[in-house]
Every structure is written in C-alpha cells, then in structure tokens.
Short mmCIF file of C-alpha atoms in Angstrom, two decimals:
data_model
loop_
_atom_site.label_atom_id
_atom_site.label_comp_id
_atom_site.label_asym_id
_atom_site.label_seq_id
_atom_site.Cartn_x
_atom_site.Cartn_y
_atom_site.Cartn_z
CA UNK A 22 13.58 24.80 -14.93
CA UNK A 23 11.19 26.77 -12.97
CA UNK A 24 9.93 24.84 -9.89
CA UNK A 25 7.04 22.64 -9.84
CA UNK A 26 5.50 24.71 -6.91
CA UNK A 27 5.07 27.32 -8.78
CA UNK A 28 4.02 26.05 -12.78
CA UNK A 29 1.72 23.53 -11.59
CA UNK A 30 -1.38 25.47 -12.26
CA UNK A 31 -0.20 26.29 -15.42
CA UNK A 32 0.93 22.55 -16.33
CA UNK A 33 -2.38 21.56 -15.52
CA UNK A 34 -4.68 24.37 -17.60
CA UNK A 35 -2.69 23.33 -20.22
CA UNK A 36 -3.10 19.43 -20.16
CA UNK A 37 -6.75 20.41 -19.39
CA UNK A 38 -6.95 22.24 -23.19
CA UNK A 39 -5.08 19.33 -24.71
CA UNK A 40 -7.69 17.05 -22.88
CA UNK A 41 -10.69 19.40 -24.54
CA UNK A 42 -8.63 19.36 -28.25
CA UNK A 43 -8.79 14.95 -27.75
CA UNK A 44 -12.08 15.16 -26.92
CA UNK A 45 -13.21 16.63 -30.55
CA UNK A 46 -10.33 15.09 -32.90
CA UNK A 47 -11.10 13.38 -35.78
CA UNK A 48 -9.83 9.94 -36.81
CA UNK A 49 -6.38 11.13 -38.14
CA UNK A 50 -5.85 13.45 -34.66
CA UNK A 51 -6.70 10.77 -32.02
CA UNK A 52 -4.11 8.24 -34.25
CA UNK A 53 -1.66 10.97 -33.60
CA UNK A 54 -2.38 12.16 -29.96
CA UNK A 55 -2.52 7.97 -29.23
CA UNK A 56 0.93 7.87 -31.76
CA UNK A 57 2.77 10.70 -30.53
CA UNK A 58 1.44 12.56 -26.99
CA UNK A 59 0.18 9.75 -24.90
CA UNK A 60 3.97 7.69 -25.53
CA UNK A 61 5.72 11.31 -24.48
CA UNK A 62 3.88 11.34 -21.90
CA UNK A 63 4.60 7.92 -20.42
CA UNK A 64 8.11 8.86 -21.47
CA UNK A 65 7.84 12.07 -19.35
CA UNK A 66 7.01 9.74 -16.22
CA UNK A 67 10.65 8.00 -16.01
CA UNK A 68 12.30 11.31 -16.48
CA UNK A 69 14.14 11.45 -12.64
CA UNK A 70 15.59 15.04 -13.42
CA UNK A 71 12.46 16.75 -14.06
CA UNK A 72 9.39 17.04 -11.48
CA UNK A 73 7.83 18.75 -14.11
CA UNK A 74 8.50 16.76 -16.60
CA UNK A 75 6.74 13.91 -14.63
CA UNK A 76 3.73 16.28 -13.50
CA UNK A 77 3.15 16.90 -16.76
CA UNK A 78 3.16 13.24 -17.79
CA UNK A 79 0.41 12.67 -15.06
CA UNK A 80 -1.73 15.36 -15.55
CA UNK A 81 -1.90 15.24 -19.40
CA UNK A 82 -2.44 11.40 -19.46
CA UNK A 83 -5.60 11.94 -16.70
CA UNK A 84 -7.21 14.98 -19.12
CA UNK A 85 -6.59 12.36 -22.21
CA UNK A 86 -8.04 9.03 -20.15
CA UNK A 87 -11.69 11.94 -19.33
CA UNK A 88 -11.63 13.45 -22.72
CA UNK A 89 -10.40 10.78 -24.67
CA UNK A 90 -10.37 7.26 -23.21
CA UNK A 91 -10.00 5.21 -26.06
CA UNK A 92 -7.03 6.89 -26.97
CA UNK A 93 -5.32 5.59 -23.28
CA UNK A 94 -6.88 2.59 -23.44
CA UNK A 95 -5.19 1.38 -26.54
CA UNK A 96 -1.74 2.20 -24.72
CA UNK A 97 -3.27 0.92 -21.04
CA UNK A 98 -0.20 -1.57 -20.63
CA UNK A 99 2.26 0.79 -21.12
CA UNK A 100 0.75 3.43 -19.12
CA UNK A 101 -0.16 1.56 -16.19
CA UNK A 102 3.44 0.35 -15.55
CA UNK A 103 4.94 3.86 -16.20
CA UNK A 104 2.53 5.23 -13.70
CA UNK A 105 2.90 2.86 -11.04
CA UNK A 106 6.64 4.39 -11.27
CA UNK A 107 5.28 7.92 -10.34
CA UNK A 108 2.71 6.93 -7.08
CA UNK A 109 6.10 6.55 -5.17
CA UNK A 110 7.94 9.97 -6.12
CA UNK A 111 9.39 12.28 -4.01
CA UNK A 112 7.43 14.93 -4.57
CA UNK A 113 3.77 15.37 -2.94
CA UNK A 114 2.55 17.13 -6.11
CA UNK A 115 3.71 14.78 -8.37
CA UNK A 116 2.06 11.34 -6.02
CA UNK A 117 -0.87 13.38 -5.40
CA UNK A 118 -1.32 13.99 -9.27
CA UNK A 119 -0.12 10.21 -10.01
CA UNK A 120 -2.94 8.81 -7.97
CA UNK A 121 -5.59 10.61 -9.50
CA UNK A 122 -4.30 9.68 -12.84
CA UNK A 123 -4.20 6.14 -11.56
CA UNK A 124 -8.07 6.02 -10.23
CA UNK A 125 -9.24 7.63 -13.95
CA UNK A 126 -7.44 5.18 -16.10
CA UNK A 127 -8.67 2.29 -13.92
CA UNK A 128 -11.98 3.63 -14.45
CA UNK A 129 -11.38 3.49 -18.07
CA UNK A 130 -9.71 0.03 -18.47
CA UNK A 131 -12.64 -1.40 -15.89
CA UNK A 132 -15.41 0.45 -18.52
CA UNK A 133 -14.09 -1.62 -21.53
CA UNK A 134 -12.53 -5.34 -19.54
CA UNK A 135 -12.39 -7.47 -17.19
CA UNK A 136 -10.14 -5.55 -14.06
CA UNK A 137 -8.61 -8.59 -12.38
CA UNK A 138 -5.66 -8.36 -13.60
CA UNK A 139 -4.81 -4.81 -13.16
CA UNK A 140 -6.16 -5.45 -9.51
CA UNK A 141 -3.14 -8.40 -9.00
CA UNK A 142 -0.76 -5.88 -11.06
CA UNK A 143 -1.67 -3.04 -8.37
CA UNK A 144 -1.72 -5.59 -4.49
CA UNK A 145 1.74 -6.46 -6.37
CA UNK A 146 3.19 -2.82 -6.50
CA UNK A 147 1.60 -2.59 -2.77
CA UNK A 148 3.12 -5.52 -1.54
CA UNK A 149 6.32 -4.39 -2.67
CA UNK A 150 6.19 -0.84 -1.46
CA UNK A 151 5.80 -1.91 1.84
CA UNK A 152 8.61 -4.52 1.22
CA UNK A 153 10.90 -2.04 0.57
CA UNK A 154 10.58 0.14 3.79
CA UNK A 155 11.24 3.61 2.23
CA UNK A 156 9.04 6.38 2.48
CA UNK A 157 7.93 7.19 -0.54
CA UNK A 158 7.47 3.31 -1.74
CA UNK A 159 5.24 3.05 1.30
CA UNK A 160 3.65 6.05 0.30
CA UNK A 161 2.92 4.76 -3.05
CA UNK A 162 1.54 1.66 -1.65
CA UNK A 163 -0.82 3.71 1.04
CA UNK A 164 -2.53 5.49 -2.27
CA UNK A 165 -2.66 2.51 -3.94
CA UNK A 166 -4.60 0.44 -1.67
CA UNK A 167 -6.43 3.36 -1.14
CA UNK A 168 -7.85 4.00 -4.49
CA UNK A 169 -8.67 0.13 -4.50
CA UNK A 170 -10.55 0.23 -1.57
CA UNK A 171 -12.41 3.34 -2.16
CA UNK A 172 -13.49 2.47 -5.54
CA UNK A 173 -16.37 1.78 -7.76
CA UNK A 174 -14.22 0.22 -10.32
CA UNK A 175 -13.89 -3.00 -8.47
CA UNK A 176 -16.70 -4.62 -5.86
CA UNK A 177 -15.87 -5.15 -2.03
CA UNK A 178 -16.80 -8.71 -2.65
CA UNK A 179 -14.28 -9.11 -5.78
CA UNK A 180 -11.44 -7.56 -4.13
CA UNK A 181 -11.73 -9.63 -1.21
CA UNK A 182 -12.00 -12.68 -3.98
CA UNK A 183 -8.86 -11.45 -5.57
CA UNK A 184 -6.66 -10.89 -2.13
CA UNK A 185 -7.62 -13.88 -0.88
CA UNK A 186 -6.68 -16.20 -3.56
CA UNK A 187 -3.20 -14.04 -4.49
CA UNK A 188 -0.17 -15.82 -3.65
CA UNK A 189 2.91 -14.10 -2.03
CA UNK A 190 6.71 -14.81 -3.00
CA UNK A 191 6.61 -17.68 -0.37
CA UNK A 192 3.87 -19.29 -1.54
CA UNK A 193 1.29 -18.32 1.56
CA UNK A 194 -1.76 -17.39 1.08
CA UNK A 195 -2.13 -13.73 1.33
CA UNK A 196 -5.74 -13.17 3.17
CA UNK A 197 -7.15 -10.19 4.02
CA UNK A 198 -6.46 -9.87 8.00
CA UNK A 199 -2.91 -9.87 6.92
CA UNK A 200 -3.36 -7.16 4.24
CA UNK A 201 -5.61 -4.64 7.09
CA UNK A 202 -2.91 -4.82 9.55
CA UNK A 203 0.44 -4.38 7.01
CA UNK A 204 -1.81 -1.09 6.26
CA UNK A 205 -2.66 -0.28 9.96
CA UNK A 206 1.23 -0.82 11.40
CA UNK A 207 2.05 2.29 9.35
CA UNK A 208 0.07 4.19 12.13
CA UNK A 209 3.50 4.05 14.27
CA UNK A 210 5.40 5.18 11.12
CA UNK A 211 8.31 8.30 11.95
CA UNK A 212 6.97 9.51 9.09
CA UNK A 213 4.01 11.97 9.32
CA UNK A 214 2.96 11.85 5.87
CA UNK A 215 2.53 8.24 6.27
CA UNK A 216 0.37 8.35 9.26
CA UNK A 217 -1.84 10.88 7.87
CA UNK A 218 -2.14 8.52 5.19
CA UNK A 219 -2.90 5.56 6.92
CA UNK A 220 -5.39 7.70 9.32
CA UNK A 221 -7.32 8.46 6.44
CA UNK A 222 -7.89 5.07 5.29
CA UNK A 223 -8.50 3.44 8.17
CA UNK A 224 -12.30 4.51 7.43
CA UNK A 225 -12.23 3.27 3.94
CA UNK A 226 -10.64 -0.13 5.16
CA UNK A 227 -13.90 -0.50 7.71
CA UNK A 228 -16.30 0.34 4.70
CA UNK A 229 -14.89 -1.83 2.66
CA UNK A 230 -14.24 -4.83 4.97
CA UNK A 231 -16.72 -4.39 7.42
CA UNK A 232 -17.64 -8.14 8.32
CA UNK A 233 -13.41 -8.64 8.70
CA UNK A 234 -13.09 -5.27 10.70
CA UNK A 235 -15.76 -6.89 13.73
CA UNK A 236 -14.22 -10.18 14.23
CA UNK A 237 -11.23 -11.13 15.91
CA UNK A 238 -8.20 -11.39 14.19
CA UNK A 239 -4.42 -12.81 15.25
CA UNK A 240 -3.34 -9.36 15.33
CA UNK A 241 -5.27 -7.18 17.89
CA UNK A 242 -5.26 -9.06 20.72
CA UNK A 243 -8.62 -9.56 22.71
CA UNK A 244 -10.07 -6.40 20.37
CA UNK A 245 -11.04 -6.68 16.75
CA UNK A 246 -9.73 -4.33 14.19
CA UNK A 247 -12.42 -1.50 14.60
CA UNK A 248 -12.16 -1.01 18.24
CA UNK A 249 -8.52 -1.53 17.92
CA UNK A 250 -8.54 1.28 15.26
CA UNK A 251 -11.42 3.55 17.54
CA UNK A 252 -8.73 3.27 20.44
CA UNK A 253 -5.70 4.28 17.97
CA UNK A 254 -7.91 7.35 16.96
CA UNK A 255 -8.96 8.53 20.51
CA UNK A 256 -5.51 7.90 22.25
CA UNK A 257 -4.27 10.11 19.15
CA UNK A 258 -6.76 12.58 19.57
CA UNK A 259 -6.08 12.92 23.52
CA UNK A 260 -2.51 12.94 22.81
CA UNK A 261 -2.92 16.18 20.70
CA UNK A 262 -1.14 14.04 17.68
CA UNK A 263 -2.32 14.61 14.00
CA UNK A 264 -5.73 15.44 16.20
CA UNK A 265 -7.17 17.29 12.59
CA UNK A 266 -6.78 14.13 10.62
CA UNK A 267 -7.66 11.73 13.77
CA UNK A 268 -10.90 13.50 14.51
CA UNK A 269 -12.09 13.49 10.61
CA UNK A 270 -11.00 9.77 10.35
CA UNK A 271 -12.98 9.18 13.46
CA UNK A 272 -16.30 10.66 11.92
CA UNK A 273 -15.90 8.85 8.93
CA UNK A 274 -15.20 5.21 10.91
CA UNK A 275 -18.55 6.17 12.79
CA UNK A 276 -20.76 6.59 9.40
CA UNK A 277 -18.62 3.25 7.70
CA UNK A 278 -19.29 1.22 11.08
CA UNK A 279 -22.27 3.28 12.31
CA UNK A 280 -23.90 -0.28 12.94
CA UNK A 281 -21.22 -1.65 15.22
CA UNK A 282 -20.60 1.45 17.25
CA UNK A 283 -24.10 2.85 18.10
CA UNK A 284 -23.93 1.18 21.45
CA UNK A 285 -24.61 3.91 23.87
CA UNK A 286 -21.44 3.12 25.65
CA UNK A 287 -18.75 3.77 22.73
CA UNK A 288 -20.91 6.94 21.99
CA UNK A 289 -20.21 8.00 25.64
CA UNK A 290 -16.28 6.98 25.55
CA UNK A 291 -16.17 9.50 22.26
CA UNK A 292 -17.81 12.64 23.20
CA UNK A 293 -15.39 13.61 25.85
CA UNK A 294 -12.56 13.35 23.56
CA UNK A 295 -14.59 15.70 21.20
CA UNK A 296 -15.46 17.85 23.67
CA UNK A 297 -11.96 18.38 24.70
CA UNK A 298 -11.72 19.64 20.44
CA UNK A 299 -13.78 22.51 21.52
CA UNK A 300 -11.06 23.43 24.52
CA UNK A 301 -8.21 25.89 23.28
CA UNK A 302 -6.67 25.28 21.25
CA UNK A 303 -9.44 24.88 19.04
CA UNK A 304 -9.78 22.14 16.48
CA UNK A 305 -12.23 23.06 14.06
CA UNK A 306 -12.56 19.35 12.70
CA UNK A 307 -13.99 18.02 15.96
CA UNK A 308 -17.21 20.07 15.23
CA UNK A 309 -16.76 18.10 11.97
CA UNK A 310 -16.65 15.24 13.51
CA UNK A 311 -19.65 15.35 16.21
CA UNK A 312 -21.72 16.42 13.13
CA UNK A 313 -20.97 12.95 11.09
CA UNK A 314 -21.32 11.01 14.44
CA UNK A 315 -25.26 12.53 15.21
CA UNK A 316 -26.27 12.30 11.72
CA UNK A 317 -25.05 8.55 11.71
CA UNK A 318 -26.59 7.57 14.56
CA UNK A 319 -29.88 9.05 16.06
CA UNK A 320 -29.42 7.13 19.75
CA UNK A 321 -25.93 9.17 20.07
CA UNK A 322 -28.00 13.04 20.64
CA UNK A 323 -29.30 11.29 23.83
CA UNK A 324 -25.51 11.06 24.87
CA UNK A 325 -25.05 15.09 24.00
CA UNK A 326 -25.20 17.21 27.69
CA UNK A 327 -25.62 20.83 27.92
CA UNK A 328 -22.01 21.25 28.66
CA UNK A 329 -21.10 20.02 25.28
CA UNK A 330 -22.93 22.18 23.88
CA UNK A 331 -21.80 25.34 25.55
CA UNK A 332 -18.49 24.21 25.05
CA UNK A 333 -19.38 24.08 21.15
#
C-alpha cells in the first residue's frame, strides 16, 4: 500500500536482482521464471488498483527481456498486448517505465523475427489513442510512435513501407503526411504533458522522415513541415512557453535537418531567440541549444556577434 513515489527504487533493485538470477538459471529455472514470473507479471499489468502492482509488472518484465530474452520471447504475444495496456496509465512512473519495457522487448522480438507485425500491432494502438481523445490514451500513443521512430529495431525506409500501405477503419490509405501532422496537432494540446511530448519528437519525426518533412504537404499551408515546426518552436520560445523543452527540441531539429536549415538566413532568424535565453530569467537549455546548432553547422559561427557572446 505504500505509494509508488516512494517504493519505486526499491521495486526496481529488486526486478534488477531477479533480472541477474534469469540471467544464470539453468534449464529447469528459466521453464519456471517463463511458467510462473513472466505470466504474474503480465497479470500484474491489468491490475487497476495497484500502481505498484503494475510498476512492478513493467520493470520486472524489462530486467527479464535484458537478462533473459528467450524467456519473454516465448510469451511475446501475451506480453505485448498486456503492455500496450500500461503505455496509457495514469501514472507518469508507471508510462515512463511501460515505454522502456516496450522499446527492450521490441528489441528482443526484432533479434529473433520478422517485426512487421508488431509494427501494424503498435500504428494500431496509436491510431486509437489519438481516436479516443483522452489524455493518457494520447499519451500512450505520443511514446509509442516515439519509440518507433527513434528506433534501431525497425529501418526509416520499412516504417515508411509499413504506414504507407496500412489501411484505416474506412478503408483510406493511411500515408505518412497524415500520420506527421495527427502527431504535430498535439502541439495545441491543454495538456502540458502532451506538448512536452510532442515537442520532443518533433526532432525524431524530421530524422526519421526527412525527405517528407521538406516538401509541401496539404497541411501547412505555403510552409513544409520543418519550417512549419522551426516557427512552432521559436514563437514558443519567444512566448516564454515550455521555452526548456522548445529550445532542446530546437537543437536537436537543427542536427536532424542540419542540411535544410544551414542557410545563413534561418541561422540569423534563430540566434536572437537564443540570445533572448541568456536574458533573465535565464534558461540554461538555450546555451544547450546554440552548442548543438554550431557544432551542426560550421557556416552558423559566422552568424555569432560579440553581443551574443557577452550576453552568454
């Protein structure tokens, strides 16, 4: 009954020496642990009383799928639909913990087969999270896509492959423009967990779909969707909103689209707005960012003035 807040370290050193005890089992162990711990812990996941319960769950099945994989891989299909319960809860320890748990077991399950289907399992849950217009299910669907995205568990090229050619309820075609901008709407979100979320992978969704993010699209108007996201960022950023997250999201869009922004003039409509970072009050990540931007692009120091400088 004690609070999650406050056994989580403990949950967590312990899954971590269950983990290490998997890792050197014999035969008749592993059958057990696979048997017995790994179907708790799935069980764990559905329990709606206890955060806990479901930490635990999470935790313990991520130490098992590092230390043991085989042993999760043999139960992959009933531990990928418990967890994709989890990566919507209401508690930020318990999502947090359920998409970390989700990136290691689709690590696993991509190590041993082919990954396509988990891939149209997991746009499914996304789809529907953002169907559903609640927090958390949006949530959910924000560190879903994520993970996907920012993977090495499934190619660029593949996932684009895969979204492309996935059908929606109506029978459309769901292409990828569609899929960036369901993702980037949840910038305007009441929410501030979501927008922090969908700040941070707006970076990850230029990396990823770079030769998308440059042309135009039905969506953005005149713009494309990286100077449409470059705009969102700065007008955030002068607007003192989220500026921490805004100003590390904008460093990392300059190294993922370094290519398409080194034009001296974008370099020039971005150091002002990092400049102003250095004015009280003081925002540590704009120093942050200014560092990714001159290491990604070497034209940008002939941009920097003495008066930035002082002001750093």
């Amino acid at each position: 009954k004690t609070p999650l807040e406050v056994c989580s370290n403990l949950i967590r050193s312990t899954a971590s020496s269950l983990g290490h005890f998997a890792r050197i089992a014999n035969s008749a162990e592993i059958e057990l642990l696979q048997d017995d711990l790994v179907v708790n812990a799935c069980t764990w996941l559905g329990e709606t009383k206890s955060e806990c319960h479901r930490f635990a769950g999470v935790v313990l099945l991520t130490q098992l799928a590092i230390n043991s994989p085989n042993i999760v891989h043999n139960k992959r299909k009933n531990v990928f639909s418990n967890v994709f319960f989890v990566l919507s809860d209401k508690n930020s320890l318990v999502r947090e913990a359920s998409g970390e748990c989700f990136g290691t077991i689709l690590e696993v399950v991509s190590q041993r087969e082919a990954i396509g289907d988990y891939v149209r399992q997991s746009l499914n849950q996304v789809e529907a999270g953002f169907a559903s217009n609640t927090t958390e299910r949006i949530l959910g669907s924000l560190v879903i896509f994520a993970l996907l995205v920012d993977s090495a568990v499934v190619s660029n090229s593949e996932l684009i492959q895969i979204i492309n050619s996935k059908l929606t309820g109506n029978s459309k075609q769901l292409v990828l423009p569609d899929v960036i901008w369901r993702v980037l709407q949840r910038k305007d979100s009441k929410d501030p967990e979501i927008r922090k979320k969908t700040i941070q992978i707006i970076p990850k969704l230029a990396g990823a779909f770079s030769t998308v993010f440059v042309i135009q699209n039905p969506y953005t108007g005149t713009s494309n969707f990286l100077v449409y996201s470059l705009q969102f960022l700065l007008n955030s950023i002068r607007a003192k909103r989220e500026r921490n997250f805004c100003f590390l999201s904008l460093g990392n869009l300059f190294q993922s689209a370094a290519t398409a922004l080194r034009a001296v003039d974008m370099v020039q409509e971005i150091l002002p707005v990092i400049d102003e970072g250095f004015k009280y009050p003081f925002c540590m990540e704009a120093l942050q960012c200014l560092t990714m931007i001159v290491n990604s692009s070497v034209s940008s120091r002939r941009c920097i003035g003495l008066k930035l400088i002082d002001n750093m």
